C-alpha positions as a printed NumPy array, in Angstrom:
array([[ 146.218,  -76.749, -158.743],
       [ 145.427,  -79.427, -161.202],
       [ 144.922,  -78.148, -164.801],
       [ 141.56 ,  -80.429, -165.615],
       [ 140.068,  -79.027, -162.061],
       [ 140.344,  -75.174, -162.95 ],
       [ 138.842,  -75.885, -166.58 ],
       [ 135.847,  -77.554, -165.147],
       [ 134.831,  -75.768, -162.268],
       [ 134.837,  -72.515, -164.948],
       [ 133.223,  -74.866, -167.873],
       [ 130.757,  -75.798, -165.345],
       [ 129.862,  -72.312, -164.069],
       [ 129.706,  -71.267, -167.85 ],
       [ 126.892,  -73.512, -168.353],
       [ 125.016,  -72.489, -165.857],
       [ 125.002,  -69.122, -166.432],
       [ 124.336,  -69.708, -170.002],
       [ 121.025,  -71.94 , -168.944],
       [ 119.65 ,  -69.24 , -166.591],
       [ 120.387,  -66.666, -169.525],
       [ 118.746,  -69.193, -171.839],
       [ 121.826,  -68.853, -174.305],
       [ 123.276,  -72.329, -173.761],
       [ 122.925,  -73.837, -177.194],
       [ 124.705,  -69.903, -178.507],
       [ 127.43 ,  -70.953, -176.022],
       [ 127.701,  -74.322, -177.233],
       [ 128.211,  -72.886, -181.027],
       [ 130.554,  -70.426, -180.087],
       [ 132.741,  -72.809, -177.857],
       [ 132.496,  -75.218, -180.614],
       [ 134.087,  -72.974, -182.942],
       [ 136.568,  -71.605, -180.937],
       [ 138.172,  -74.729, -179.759],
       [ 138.316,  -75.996, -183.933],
       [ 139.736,  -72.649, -184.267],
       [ 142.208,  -72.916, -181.639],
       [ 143.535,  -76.772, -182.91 ],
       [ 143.335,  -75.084, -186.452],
       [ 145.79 ,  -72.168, -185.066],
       [ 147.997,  -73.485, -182.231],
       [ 149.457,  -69.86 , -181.854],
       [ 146.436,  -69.19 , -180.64 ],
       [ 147.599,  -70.855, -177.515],
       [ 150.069,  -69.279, -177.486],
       [ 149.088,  -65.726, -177.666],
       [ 146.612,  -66.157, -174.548],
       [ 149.43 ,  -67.811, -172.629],
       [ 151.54 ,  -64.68 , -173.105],
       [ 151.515,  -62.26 , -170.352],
       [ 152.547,  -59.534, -172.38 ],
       [ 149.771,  -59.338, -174.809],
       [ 147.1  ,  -56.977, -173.711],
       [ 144.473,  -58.631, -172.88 ],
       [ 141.724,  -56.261, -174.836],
       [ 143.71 ,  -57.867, -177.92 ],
       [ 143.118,  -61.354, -176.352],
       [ 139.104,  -61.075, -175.698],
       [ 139.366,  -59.754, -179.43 ],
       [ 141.228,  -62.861, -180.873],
       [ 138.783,  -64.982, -179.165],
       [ 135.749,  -63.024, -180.352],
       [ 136.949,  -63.567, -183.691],
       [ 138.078,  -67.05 , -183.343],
       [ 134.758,  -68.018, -181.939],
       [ 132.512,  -65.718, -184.086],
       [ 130.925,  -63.607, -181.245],
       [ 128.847,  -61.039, -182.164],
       [ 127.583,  -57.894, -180.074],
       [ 124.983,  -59.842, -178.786],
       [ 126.764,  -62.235, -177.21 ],
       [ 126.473,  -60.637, -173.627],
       [ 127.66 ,  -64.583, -171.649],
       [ 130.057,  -65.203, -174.073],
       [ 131.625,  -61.489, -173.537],
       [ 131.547,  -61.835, -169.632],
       [ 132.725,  -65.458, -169.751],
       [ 135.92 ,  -63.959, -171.676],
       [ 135.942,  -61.171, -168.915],
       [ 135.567,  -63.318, -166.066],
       [ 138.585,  -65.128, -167.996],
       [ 140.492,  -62.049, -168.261],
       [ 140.157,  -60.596, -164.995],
       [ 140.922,  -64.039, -162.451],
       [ 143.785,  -64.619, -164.923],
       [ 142.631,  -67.457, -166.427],
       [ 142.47 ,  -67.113, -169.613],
       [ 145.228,  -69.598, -170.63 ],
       [ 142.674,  -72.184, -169.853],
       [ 140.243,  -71.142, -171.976],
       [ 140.814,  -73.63 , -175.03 ],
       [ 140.684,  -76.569, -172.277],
       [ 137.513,  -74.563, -170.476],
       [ 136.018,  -74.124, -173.8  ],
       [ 136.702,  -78.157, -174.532],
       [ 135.271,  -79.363, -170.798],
       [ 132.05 ,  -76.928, -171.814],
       [ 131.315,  -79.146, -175.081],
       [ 131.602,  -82.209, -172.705],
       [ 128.986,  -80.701, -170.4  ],
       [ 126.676,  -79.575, -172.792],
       [ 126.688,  -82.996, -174.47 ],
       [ 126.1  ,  -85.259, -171.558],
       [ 122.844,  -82.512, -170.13 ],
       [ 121.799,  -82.709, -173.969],
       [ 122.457,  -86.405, -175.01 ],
       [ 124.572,  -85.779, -177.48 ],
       [ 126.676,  -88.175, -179.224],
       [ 129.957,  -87.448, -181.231],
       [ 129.991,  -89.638, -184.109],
       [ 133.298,  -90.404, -186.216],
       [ 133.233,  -91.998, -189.051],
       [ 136.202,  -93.128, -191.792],
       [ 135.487,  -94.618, -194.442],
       [ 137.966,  -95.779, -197.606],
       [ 136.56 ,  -93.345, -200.122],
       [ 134.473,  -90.537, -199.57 ],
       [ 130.423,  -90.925, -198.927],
       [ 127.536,  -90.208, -200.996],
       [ 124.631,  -92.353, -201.341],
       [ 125.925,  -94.188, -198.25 ],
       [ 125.61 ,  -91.996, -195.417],
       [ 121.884,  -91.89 , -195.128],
       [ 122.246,  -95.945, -194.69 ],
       [ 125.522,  -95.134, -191.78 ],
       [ 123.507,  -92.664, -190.236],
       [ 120.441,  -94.817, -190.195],
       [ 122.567,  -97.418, -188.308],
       [ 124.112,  -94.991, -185.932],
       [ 120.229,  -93.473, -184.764],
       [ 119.533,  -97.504, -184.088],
       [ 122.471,  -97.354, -181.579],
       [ 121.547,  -94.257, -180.28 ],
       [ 117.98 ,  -94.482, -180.097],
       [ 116.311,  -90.832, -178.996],
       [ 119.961,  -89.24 , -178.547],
       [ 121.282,  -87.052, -181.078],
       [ 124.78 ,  -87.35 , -182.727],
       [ 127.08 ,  -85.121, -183.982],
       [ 128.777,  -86.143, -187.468],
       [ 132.447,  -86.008, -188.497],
       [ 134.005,  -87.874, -191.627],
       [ 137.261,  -88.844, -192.715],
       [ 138.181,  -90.711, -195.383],
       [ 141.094,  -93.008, -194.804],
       [ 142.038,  -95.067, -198.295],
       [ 143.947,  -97.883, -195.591],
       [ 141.062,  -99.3  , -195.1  ],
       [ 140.596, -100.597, -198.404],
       [ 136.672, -100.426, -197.912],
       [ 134.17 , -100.663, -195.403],
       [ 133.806,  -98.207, -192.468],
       [ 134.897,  -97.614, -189.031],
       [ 132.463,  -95.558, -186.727],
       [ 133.523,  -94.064, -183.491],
       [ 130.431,  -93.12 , -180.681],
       [ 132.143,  -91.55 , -178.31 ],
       [ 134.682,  -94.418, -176.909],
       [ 132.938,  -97.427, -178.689],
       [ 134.199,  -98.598, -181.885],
       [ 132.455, -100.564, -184.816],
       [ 134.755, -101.571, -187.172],
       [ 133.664, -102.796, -190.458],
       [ 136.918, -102.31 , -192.779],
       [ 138.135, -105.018, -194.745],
       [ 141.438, -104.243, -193.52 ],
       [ 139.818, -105.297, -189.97 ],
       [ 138.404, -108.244, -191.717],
       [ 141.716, -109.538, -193.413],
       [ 143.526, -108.788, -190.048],
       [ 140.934, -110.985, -188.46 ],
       [ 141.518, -113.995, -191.049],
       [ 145.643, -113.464, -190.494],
       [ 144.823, -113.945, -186.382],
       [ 142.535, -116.966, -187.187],
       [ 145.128, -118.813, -189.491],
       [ 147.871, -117.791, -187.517],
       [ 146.577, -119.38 , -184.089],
       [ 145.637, -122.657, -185.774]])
């Protein structure tokens, strides 16, 4: 069966279980968390893909990784549902296909942004221009800080790029003077 099928179809579900329990947004911050936490610890992969690991340990690792509490009933059957249909190898790419669902239903918007040093004063004026784009959508920030650029910015909504480094600029000027 094809990997990015299973991960939906349960990512799916998820969310609508979590709407008719009115704990979607919850869901959304726990997912959230555990999919950084599972590109900040690779093992944790791992450890879910291995069949000899009990899997009490496993809905453990993920409470932890995701910050579940006791009161997060969905997120504790999701990771049993997981658990029992033997799925729960998926559950970084399940957890990563829920975030895409969640954003489309909600308009949200990831926003990336690099710049050459790091922000201060600046991102009030970046964000500013972002909310133009977007209009009544809502973003969702990241920064990096990538000294390559030599200054300027580079923001990233979703798959459209703005690029407004001077590295982009000079690379610009070398095309122009090279083609004449």
């Amino acid at each position: 069966m094809d990997q990015g099928l299973i991960p939906r179809r349960y990512a799916k579900a998820l969310h609508v279980y979590a709407l008719e329990k009115g704990t979607d947004k919850r869901v959304y911050e726990l997912l959230k968390q555990l999919s950084m936490s599972m590109e900040q610890q690779p093992q944790l992969c791992h450890v879910m893909a291995n069949p000899y690991v009990p899997a009490q340990d496993k809905a453990r690792l993920l409470a932890t990784a995701s910050g579940a509490g006791n009161d997060d009933a969905v997120f504790a059957d999701f990771v049993s549902l997981l658990i029992k249909n033997r799925r729960i190898e998926f559950v970084r790419q399940i957890a990563l296909a829920y975030l895409d669902i969640y954003r489309k239903a909600n308009n949200i918007y990831l926003v990336d942004i690099t710049t050459a040093v790091s922000l201060d004063k600046e991102e009030d004026k970046l964000h500013a221009v972002v909310q133009r784009q977007l209009g009544s959508a809502s973003a969702e920030y990241s920064y990096h800080t990538d000294p390559g650029l030599i200054g300027g910015f580079v923001i990233k909504i979703n798959s459209e790029r703005l690029d407004a480094s001077v590295s982009n600029e000079l690379k610009q000027l070398r095309f122009k003077l090279l083609s004449n």
